[in-house]
Coordinates of C-alpha atoms and ligand atoms in Angstrom, one line a residue:
X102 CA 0.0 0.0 0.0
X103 CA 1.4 3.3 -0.7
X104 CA 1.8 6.2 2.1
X105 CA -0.3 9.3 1.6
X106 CA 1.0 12.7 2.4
X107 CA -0.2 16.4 1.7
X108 CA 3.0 17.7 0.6
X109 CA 6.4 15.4 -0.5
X110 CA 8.9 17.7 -1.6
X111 CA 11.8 16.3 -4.1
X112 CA 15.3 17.6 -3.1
X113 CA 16.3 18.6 0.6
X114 CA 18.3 21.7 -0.7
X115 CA 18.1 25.1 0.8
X116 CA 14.9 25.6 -1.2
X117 CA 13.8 21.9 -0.7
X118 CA 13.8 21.5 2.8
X119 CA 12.9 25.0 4.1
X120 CA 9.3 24.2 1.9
X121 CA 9.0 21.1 3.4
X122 CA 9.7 22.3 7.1
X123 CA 7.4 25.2 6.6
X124 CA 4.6 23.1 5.3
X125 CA 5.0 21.1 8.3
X126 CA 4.8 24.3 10.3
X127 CA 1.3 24.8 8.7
X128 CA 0.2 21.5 9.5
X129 CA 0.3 19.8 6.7
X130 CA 1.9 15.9 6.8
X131 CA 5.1 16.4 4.3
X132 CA 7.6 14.0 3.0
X133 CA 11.2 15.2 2.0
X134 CA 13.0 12.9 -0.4
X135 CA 16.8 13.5 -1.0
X136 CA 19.3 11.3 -3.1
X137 CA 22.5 13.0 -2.7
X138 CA 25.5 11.0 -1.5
X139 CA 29.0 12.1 -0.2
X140 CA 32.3 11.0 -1.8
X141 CA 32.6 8.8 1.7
X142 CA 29.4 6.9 0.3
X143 CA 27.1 8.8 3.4
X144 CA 23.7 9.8 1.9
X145 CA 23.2 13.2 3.7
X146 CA 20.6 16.1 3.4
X147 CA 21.1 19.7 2.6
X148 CA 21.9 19.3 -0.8
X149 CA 24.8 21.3 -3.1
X150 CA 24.5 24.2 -0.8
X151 CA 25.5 22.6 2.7
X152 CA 27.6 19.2 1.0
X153 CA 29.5 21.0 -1.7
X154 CA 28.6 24.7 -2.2
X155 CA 28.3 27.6 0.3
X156 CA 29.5 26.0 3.9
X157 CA 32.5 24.1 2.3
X158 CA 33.3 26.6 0.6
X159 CA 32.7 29.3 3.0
X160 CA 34.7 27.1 5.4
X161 CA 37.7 27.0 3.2
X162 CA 37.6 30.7 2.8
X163 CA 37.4 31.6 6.2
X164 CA 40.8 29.2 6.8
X165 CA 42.7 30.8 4.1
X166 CA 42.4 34.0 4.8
X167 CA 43.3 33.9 8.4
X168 CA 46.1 31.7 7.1
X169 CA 47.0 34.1 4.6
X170 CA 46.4 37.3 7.8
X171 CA 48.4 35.4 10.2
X172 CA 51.4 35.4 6.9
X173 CA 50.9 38.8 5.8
X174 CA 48.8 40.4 8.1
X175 CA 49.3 40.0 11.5
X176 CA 53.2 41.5 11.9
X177 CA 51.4 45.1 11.4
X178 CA 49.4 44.5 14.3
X179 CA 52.4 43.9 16.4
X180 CA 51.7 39.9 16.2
X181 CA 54.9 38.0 15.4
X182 CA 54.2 34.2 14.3
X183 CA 57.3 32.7 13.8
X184 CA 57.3 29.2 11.8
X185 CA 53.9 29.7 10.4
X186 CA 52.8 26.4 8.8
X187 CA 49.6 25.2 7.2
X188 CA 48.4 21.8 7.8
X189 CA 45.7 21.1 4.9
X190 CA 44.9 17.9 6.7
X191 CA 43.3 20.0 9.4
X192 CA 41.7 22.4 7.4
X193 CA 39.6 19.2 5.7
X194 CA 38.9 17.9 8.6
X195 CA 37.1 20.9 10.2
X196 CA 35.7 21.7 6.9
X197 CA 34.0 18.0 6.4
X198 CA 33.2 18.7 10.5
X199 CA 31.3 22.0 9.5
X200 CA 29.6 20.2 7.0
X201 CA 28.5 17.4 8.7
X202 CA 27.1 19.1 11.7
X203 CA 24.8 21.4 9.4
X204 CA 23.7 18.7 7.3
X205 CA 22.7 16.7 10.8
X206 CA 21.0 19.6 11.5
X207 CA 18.9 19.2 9.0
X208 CA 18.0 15.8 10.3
X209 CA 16.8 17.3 13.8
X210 CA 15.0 19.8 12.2
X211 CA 13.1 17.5 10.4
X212 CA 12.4 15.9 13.4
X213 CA 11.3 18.7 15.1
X214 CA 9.1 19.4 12.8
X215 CA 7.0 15.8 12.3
X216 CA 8.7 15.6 7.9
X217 CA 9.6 12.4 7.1
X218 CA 13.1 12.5 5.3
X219 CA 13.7 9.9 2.9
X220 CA 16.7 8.9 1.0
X221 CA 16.5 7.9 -2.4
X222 CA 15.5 9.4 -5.7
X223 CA 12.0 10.5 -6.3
X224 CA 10.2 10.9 -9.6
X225 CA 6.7 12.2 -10.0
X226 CA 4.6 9.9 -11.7
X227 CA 0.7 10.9 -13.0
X228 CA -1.7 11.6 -10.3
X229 CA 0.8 13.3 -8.1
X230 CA 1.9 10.4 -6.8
X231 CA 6.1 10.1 -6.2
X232 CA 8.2 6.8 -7.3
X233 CA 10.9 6.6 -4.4
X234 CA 14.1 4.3 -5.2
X235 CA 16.2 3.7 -2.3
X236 CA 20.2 3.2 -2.8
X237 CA 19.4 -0.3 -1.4
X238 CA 16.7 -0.9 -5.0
X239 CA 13.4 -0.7 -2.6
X240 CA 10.7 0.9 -4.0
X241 CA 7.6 2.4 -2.9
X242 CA 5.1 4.9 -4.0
X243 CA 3.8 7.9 -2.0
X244 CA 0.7 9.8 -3.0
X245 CA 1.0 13.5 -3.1
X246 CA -2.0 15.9 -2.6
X247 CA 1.0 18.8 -3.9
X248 CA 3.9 17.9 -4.8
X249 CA 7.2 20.5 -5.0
X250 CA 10.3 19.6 -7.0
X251 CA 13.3 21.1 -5.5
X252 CA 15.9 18.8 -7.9
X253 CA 18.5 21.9 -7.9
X254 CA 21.5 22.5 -10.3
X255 CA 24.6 20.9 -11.2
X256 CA 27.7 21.8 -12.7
X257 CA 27.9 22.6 -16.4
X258 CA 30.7 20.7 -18.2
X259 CA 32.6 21.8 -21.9
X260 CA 32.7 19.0 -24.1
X261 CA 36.4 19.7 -25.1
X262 CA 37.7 20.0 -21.6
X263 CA 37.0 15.9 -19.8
X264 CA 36.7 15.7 -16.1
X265 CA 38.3 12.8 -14.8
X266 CA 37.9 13.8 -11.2
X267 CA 41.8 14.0 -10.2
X268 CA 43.3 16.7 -12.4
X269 CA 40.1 18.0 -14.6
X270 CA 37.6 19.0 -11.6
X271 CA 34.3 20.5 -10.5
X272 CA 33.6 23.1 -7.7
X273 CA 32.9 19.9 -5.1
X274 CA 36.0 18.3 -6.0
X275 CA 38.0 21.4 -6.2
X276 CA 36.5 22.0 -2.3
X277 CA 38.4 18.4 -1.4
X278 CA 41.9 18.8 -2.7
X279 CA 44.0 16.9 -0.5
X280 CA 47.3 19.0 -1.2
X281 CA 48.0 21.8 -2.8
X282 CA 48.3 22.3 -6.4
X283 CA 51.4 24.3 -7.2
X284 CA 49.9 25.8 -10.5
X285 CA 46.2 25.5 -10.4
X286 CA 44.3 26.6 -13.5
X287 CA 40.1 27.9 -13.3
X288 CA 38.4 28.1 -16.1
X289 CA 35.3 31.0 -15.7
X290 CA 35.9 34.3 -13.2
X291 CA 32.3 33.8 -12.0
X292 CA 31.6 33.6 -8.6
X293 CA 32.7 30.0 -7.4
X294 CA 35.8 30.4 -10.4
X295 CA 36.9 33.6 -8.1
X296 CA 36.2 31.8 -4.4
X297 CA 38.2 28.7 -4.9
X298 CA 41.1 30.4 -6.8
X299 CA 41.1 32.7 -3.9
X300 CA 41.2 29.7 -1.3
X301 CA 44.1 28.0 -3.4
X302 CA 46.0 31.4 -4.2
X303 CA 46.2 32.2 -0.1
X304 CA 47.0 28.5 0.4
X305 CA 49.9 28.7 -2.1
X306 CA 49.0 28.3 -5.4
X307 CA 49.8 29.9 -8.5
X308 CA 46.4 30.5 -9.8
X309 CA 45.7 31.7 -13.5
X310 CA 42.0 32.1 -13.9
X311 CA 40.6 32.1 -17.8
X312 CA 37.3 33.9 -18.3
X313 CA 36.1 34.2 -21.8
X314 CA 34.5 37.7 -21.6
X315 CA 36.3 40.2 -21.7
X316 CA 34.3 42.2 -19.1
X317 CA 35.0 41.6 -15.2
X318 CA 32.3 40.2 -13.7
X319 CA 30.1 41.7 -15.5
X320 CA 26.8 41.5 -13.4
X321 CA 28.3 43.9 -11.0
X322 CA 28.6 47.5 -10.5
X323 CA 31.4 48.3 -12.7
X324 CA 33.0 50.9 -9.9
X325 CA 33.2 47.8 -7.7
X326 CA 34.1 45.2 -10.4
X327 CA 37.3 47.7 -11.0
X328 CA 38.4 47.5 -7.6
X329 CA 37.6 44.1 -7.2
X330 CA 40.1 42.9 -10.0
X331 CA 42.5 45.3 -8.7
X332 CA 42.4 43.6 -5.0
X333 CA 42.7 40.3 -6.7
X334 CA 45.4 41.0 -9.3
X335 CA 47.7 42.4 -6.1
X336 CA 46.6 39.1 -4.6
X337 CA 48.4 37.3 -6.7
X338 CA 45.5 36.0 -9.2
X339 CA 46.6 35.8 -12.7
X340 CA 43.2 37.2 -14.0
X341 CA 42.9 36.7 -18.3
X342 CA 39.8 38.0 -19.3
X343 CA 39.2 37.5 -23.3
X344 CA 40.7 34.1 -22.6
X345 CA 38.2 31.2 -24.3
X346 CA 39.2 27.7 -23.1
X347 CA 39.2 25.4 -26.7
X348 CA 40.0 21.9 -25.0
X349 CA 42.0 20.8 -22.4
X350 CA 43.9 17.3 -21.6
X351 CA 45.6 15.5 -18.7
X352 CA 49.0 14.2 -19.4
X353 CA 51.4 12.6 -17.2
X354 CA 50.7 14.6 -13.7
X355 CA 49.5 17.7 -15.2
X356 CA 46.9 19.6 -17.5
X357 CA 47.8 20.5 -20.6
X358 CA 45.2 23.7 -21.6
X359 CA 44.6 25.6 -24.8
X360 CA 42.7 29.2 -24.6
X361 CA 42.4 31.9 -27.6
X362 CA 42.1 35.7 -26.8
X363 CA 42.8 38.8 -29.0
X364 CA 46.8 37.9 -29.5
X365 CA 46.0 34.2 -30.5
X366 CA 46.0 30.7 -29.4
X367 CA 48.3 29.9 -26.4
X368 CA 49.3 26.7 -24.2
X369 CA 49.1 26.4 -20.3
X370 CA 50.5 23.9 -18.2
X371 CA 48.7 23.2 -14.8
X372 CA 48.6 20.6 -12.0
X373 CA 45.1 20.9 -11.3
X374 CA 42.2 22.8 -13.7
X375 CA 39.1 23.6 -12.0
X376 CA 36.1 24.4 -14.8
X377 CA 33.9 26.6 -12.7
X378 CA 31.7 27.7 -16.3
X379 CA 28.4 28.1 -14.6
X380 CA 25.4 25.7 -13.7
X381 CA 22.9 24.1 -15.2
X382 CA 19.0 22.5 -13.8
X383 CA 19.1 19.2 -13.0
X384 CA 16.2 17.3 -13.6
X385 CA 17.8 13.9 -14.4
X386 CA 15.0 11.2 -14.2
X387 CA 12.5 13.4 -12.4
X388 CA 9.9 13.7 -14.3
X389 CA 8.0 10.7 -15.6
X390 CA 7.1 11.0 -19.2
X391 CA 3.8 12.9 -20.4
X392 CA 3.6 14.2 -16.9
X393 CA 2.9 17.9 -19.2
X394 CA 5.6 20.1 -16.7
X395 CA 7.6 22.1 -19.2
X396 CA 11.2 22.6 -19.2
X397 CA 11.9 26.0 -21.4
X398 CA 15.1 25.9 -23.7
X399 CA 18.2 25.8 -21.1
X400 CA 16.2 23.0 -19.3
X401 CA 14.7 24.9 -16.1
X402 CA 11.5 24.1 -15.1
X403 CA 8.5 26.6 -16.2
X404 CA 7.1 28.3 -13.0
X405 CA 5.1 31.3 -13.2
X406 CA 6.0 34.2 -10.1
X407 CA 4.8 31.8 -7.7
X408 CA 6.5 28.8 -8.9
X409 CA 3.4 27.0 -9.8
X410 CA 4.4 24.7 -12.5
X411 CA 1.6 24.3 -15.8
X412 CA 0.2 21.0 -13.5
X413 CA -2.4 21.5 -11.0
X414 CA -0.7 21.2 -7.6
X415 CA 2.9 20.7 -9.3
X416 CA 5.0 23.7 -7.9
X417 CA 9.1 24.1 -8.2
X418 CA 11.7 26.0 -6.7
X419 CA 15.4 27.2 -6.5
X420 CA 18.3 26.5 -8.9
X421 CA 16.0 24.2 -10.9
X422 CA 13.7 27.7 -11.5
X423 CA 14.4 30.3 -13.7
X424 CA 16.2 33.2 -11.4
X425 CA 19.7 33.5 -9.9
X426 CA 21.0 30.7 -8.9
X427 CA 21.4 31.3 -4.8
X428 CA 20.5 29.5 -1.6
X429 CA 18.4 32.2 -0.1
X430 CA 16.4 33.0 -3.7
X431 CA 15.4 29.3 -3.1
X432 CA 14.9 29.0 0.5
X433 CA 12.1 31.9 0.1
X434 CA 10.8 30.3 -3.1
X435 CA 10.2 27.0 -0.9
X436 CA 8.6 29.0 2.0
X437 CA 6.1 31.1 -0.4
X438 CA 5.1 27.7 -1.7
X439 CA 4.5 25.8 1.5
X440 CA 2.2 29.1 2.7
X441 CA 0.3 29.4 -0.6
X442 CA -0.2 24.9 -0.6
X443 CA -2.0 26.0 3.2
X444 CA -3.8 28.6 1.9
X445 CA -2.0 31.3 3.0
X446 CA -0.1 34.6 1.8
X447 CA 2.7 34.2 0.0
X448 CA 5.2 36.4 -2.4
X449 CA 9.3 36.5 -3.4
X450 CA 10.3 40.0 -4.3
X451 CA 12.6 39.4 -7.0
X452 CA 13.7 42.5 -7.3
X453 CA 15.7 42.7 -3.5
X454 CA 17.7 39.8 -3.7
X455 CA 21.0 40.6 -2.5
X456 CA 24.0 38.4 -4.1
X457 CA 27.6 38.3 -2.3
X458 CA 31.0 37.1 -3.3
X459 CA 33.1 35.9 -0.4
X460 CA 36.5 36.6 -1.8
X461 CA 38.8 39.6 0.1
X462 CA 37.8 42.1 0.2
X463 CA 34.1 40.5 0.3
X464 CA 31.5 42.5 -2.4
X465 CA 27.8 42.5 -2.0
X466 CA 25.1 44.4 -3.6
X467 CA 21.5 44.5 -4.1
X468 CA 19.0 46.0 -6.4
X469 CA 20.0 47.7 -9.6
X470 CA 24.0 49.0 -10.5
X471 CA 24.7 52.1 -11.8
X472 CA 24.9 50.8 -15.1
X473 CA 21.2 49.3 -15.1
X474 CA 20.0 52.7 -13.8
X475 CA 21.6 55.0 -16.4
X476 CA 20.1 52.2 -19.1
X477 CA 16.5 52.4 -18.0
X478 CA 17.0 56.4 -18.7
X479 CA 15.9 57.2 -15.1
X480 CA 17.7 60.2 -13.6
X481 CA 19.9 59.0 -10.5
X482 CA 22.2 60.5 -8.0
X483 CA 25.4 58.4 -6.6
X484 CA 26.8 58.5 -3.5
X485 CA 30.4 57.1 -2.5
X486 CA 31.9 56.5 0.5
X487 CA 35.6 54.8 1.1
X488 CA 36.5 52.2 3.9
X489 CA 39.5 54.0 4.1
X490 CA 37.7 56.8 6.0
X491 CA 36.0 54.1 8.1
X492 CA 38.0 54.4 11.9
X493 CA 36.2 50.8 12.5
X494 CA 37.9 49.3 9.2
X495 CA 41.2 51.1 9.7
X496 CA 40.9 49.5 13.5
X497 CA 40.7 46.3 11.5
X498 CA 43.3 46.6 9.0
X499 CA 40.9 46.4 6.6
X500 CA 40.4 50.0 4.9
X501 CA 40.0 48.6 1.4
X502 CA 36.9 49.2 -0.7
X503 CA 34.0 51.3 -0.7
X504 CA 30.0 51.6 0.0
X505 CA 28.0 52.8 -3.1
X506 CA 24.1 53.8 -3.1
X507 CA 22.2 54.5 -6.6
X508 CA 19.3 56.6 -5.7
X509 CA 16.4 58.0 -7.9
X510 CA 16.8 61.6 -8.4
X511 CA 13.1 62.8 -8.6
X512 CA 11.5 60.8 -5.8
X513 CA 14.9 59.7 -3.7
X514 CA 14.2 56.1 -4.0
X515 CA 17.5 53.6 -2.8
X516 CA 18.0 51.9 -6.5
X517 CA 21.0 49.7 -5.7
X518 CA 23.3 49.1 -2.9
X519 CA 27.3 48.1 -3.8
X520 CA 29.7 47.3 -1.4
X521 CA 33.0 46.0 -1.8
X522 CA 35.1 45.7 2.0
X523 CA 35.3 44.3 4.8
X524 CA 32.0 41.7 5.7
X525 CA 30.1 43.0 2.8
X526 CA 27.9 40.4 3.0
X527 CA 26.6 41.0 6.9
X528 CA 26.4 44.9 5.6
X529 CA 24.1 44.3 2.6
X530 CA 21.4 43.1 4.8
X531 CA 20.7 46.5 6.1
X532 CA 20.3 47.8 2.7
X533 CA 17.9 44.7 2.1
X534 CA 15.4 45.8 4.3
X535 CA 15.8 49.4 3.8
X536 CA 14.5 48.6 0.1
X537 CA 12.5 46.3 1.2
X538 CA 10.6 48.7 2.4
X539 CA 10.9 51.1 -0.5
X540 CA 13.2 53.7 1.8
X541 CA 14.5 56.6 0.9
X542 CA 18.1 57.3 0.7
X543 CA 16.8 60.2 3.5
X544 CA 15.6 57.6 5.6
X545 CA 19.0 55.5 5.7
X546 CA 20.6 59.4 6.0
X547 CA 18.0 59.7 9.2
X548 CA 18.7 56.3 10.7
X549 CA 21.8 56.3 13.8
X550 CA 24.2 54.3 13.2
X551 CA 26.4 52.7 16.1
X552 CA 30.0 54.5 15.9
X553 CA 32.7 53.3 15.0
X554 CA 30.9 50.3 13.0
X555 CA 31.5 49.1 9.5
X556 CA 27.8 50.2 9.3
X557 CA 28.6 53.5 9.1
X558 CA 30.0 53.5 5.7
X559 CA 26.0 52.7 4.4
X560 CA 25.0 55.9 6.5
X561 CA 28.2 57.9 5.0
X562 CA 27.6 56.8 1.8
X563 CA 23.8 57.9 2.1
X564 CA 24.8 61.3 2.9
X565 CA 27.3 61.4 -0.2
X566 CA 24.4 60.5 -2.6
X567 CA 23.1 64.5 -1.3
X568 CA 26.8 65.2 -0.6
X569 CA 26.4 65.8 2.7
X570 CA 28.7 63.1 3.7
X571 CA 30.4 64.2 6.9
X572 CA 33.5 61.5 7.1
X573 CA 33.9 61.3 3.5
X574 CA 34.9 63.8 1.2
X575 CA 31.7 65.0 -1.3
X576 CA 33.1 63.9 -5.1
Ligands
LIG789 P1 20.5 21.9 -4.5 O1 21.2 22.5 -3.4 O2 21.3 21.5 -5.7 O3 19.7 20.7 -3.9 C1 19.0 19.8 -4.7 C2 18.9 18.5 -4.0 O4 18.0 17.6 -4.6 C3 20.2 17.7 -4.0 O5 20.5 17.2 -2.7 C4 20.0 16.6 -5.0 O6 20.7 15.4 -4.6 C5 18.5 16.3 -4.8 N1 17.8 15.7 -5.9 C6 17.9 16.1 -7.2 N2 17.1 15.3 -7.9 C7 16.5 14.4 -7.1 C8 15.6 13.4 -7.3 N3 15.0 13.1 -8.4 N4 15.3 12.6 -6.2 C9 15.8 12.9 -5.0 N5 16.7 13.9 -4.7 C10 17.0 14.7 -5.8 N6 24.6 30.2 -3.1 C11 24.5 31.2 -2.2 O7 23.4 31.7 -2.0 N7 25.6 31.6 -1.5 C12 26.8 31.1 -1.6 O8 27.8 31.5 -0.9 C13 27.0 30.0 -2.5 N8 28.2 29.4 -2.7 C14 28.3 28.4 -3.6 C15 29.5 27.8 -3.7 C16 29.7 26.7 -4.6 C17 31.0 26.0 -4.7 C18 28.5 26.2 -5.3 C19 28.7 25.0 -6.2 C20 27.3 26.8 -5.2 C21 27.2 27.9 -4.3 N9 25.9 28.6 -4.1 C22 25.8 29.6 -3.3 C23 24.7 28.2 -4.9 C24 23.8 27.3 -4.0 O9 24.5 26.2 -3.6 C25 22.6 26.9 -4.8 O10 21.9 28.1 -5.3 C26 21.6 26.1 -3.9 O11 22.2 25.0 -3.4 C27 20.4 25.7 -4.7 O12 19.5 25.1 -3.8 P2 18.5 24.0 -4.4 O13 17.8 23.5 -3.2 O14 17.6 24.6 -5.5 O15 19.3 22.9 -5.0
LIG790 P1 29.1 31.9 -13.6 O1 28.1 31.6 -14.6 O2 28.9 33.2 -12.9 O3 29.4 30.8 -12.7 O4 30.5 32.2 -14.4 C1 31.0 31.3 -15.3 C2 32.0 32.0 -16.2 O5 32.7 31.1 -17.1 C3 31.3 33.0 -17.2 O6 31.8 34.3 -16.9 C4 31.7 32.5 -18.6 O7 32.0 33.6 -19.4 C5 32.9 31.7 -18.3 N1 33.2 30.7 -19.3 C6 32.3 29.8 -19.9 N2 32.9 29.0 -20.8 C7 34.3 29.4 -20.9 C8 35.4 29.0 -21.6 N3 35.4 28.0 -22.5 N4 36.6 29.6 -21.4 C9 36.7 30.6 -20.5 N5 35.6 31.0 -19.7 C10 34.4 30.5 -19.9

């Protein structure tokens, strides 16, 4: 007989399990199928996000740089560390450690909250009912009054460049390197391409990073794009931008690569080559066929705004959806859905999702860059103000970078928000709510700020959007 549940969610992701906890919340009885399994063979929860995507990498980021502090760093503060060693073992360990205490967590909260987790795949079959295969070739059927596929995203591979696992890798493997590679080789300067070059680089590498276009990281505001490179190029990262990756090969120990940019084809020679290109859906064996969801052209499933697929009671969410491709994005996708499958109110506001990348100095921004403003033809007004005249970030020995604020000019609405600096990503979420709630660039001018915090250089930079900055200088 097959067990019958109001909501069985597919994928125990950050958007997965957050719909299936809040649907429990509401009352509902919800099962949470995952199918993931670790490279030690362990079947855990929390999909790319908590097993191979932000708390890995997070963890490895917060290692290396205090690694890379205590080397470079620490001597100005008056701290001398003599015979400064790094023990990679270590590092693993505690990030593995991190990893497997969140993804447990997952477990209790399940618990706490009356879902039934189940590992295995699931597949939706007609009549909202689920086809669960366990690892172990059980099978069983659960019927489904909604049903939420949360399947998530997986690494896009070139057809020219062949992983093999050891030397030609993905982000997950590039997060479990057990040495480090002398010269290490990225192919893309997106987000994860620019996080784990910066965790090999402080760690030792030589790290050449290829990225086809020719503009830096070109979703963000080009005033912080510029300093970013700058901060990465003194880092040591060989950035080539105009530099398309035709094919690559291992041979012997190493990676032979070939890229073309304006001056022609050249050859690179690296121990390890990380393609970091992007991500695409997954929906591998999800669906079963004639089921009538859609998947557009790059393969994400068709939701309208409230991720309600074209089949009654069929809703998806997160990486698999169309939208940026970020833990939170989901985990609010997956809670509007559980509210709306009870009945109640329930809305993502696509336009204030903030986005952060955790390299040093950290950038973070939300809404709409300078660029996107001057494009839609609306008049704006910029404010500016530098870390450098921050006493809380000169305290820390971190007085690089800068907060930036777009604002309208006829109605002195907060457009976009850019930081690049010092915990960048902690800052933004002021700026989240403050547009959120439609605010003013007065109102953030008007709000006290605790002196001396690195929150002060939103207030500061307020003020310089009506040049009224008073720590800052009024450009
Ligand atoms: P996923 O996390 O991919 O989860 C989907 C789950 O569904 C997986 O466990 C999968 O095994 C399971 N599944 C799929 N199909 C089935 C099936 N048929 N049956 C059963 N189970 C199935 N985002 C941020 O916001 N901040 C960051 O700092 C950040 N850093 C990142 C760093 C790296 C290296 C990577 C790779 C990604 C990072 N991301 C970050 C992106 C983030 O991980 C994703 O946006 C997020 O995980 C998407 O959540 P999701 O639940 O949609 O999918
Ligand atoms: P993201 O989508 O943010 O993860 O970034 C992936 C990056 O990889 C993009 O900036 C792409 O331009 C880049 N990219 C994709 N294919 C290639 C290639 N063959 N060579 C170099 N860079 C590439």
């Amino acid at each position: 007989m097959s067990e019958a549940y109001d909501v069985v969610v597919i994928g125990a992701g950050p958007a997965g399990y957050p719909a299936a906890i809040r649907a429990a919340q509401n009352k509902l009885k919800v099962a949470c199928v995952d199918e993931w399994q670790n490279t030690d063979g362990s079947f855990a929860f929390g999909g790319t996000c908590l097993n191979a995507g932000c708390i890995p990498s997070k963890a490895l980021l917060e290692s290396s740089e205090l690694f890379q502090r205590a080397k470079d760093e620490f001597a100005v503060h008056g701290i001398k560390v003599g015979g400064l060693t790094l023990d990679l073992q270590t590092m693993q360990k505690r990030r593995a450690s991190v990893v497997k205490t969140m993804t447990n967590g997952i477990n209790t909260l399940f618990k706490a909250n009356g879902v039934v987790g189940i590992q295995g795949h699931g597949q939706l079959l007609a009549g909202n009912r689920v086809l669960i295969k366990g690892a172990d070739g059980t099978e069983k059927t659960l019927e489904a009054k909604h049903v939420v596929l949360a399947s998530g995203s997986t690494p896009v591979r070139l057809q020219s460049v062949p992983h093999d696992g050891k030397y030609i890798v993905d982000s997950w493997n590039a997060l479990e390197f057990d040495a480090v590679p002398a010269r290490l080789g990225v192919i893309g300067a997106g987000v994860i391409g620019l996080e784990l070059g910066s965790v090999w680089r402080r760690l030792g590498s030589e790290v050449v990073v290829l990225e086809a276009l020719q503009e830096f990281l070109p979703m963000v505001d080009q005033t912080i794009a510029k300093e970013a490179m700058r901060h990465l190029k003194k880092q040591g990262l060989d950035l080539k931008l105009g530099a398309k990756v035709s094919s690559a090969a291992v041979k012997g120990d190493a990676v032979d690569v070939l890229y073309s940019d304006g001056q022609g084809e050249h050859s690179l020679q690296v121990d390890k080559l990380v393609v970091a290109v992007g991500r695409r859906p997954f929906t591998r064996d999800l669906l079963a066929q004639g089921i009538g969801v859609q998947l557009d052209e790059r393969g994400f499933i068709k939701v309208d705004e409230h991720c309600r697929t074209g089949v009654a009671n069929v809703w998806a969410v997160g990486d698999v959806v169309r939208g940026p491709m970020l833990a939170h994005k989901g985990k609010e996708e997956g809670v509007m859905v559980a509210d709306l499958i009870a009945g109640h109110y329930g809305e993502v506001n696509y336009k204030v999702i903030p986005s952060v990348i955790y390299t040093a100095p950290e950038i973070a921004w939300v809404g709409q860059t300078e660029g996107q403003v001057k494009a839609s033809g609306r008049p704006y007004k910029v404010g500016v103000f530098p870390f450098a005249a921050s006493g809380r970030a000169r305290a820390m020995e971190q007085a690089a970078g800068m907060a930036k604020i777009v604002s309208a000019k006829d109605d002195d609405e907060v457009l976009g928000v850019h930081v690049i600096g010092p915990m960048a990503g902690e800052l933004i979420g002021e700026a989240v709510l403050a547009m959120e709630y439609s605010a003013s660039t007065e109102d953030i001018q008007r709000t006290i700020h605790a002196h001396p915090t690195l929150s002060e250089a939103i207030h500061e930079a307020a003020l310089a959007v009506d040049k009224k900055a008073i720590d800052g200088l009024n450009r």
